[in-house]
Tab-separated table of C-alpha atoms in Angstrom:
chain	number	residue	atom	x	y	z
A	289	MET	CA	-93.436	-107.936	46.415
A	290	PHE	CA	-97.395	-106.281	47.816
A	291	ALA	CA	-95.855	-107.803	51.100
A	292	TRP	CA	-93.251	-105.909	51.896
A	293	PHE	CA	-94.406	-102.577	51.089
A	294	ASN	CA	-97.472	-103.556	53.259
A	295	ARG	CA	-94.581	-103.189	56.483
A	296	ILE	CA	-93.486	-99.991	55.315
A	297	ASN	CA	-94.431	-96.923	58.295
A	298	LEU	CA	-95.671	-93.792	56.615
A	299	LEU	CA	-94.497	-91.396	59.222
A	300	TRP	CA	-90.269	-93.313	59.176
A	301	ALA	CA	-90.863	-92.985	55.384
A	302	PHE	CA	-91.957	-89.440	55.117
A	303	ILE	CA	-89.433	-88.760	57.280
A	304	LEU	CA	-86.704	-90.895	55.894
A	305	LEU	CA	-88.167	-89.227	52.190
A	306	ALA	CA	-87.417	-85.557	53.594
A	307	ALA	CA	-84.084	-85.549	54.513
A	308	ALA	CA	-83.495	-87.093	50.969
A	309	HIS	CA	-85.210	-85.184	48.893
A	310	ALA	CA	-83.900	-81.674	51.029
A	311	LEU	CA	-79.844	-82.949	50.592
A	312	LEU	CA	-80.933	-83.294	46.171
A	313	TYR	CA	-82.511	-79.702	46.548
A	314	TYR	CA	-80.269	-78.180	49.137
A	315	SER	CA	-77.130	-79.623	46.770
A	316	LEU	CA	-78.848	-78.225	43.834
A	317	HIS	CA	-78.853	-74.753	45.030
A	318	ASN	CA	-82.771	-74.341	44.848
A	319	PRO	CA	-84.004	-71.655	46.791
A	320	ASN	CA	-87.133	-73.999	47.568
A	321	TRP	CA	-85.416	-76.848	48.787
A	322	VAL	CA	-87.486	-76.537	52.104
A	323	MET	CA	-90.517	-76.454	50.328
A	324	LEU	CA	-89.624	-78.355	47.475
A	325	ALA	CA	-88.346	-81.543	49.326
A	326	ILE	CA	-91.273	-81.386	51.940
A	327	LEU	CA	-94.205	-81.745	48.578
A	328	ALA	CA	-91.196	-84.336	46.546
A	329	ALA	CA	-91.792	-86.221	50.036
A	330	LEU	CA	-95.759	-85.677	50.534
A	331	VAL	CA	-95.766	-86.995	46.911
A	332	ASP	CA	-93.473	-89.800	47.379
A	333	THR	CA	-95.151	-91.330	50.453
A	334	GLY	CA	-98.859	-90.945	49.043
A	335	VAL	CA	-97.574	-93.445	46.622
A	336	ILE	CA	-96.283	-95.775	49.388
A	337	ALA	CA	-100.034	-95.030	51.239
A	338	VAL	CA	-101.933	-96.293	47.555
A	339	ILE	CA	-99.826	-99.050	46.729
A	340	GLN	CA	-100.608	-100.070	50.535
A	341	THR	CA	-104.033	-99.910	50.249
A	342	VAL	CA	-104.050	-101.045	47.709
A	343	SER	CA	-102.373	-104.633	48.718
A	344	ARG	CA	-104.807	-105.142	51.764
A	345	VAL	CA	-107.954	-104.394	49.784
A	346	SER	CA	-106.812	-107.076	47.080
A	347	ARG	CA	-105.433	-109.403	49.878
A	348	GLY	CA	-108.727	-108.836	51.749
A	349	GLU	CA	-111.326	-109.938	48.691
A	350	ALA	CA	-108.970	-112.413	47.965
A	351	ASP	CA	-110.036	-113.810	51.386
A	352	LYS	CA	-113.901	-113.804	50.235
């Protein structure tokens, strides 16, 4: 499963997550939907980046 996360491009993940969150918060009639969408996408992309980092570090230690 970690190999699948390593193939995710973080820029495209951010763009797609920002669009999805923007639709969600706009449909909920939130007045700050743009800022919330950007912040939520940053958090989600950060989680993906941490998973990728942990996966690469653990794979590197397994090679030693």
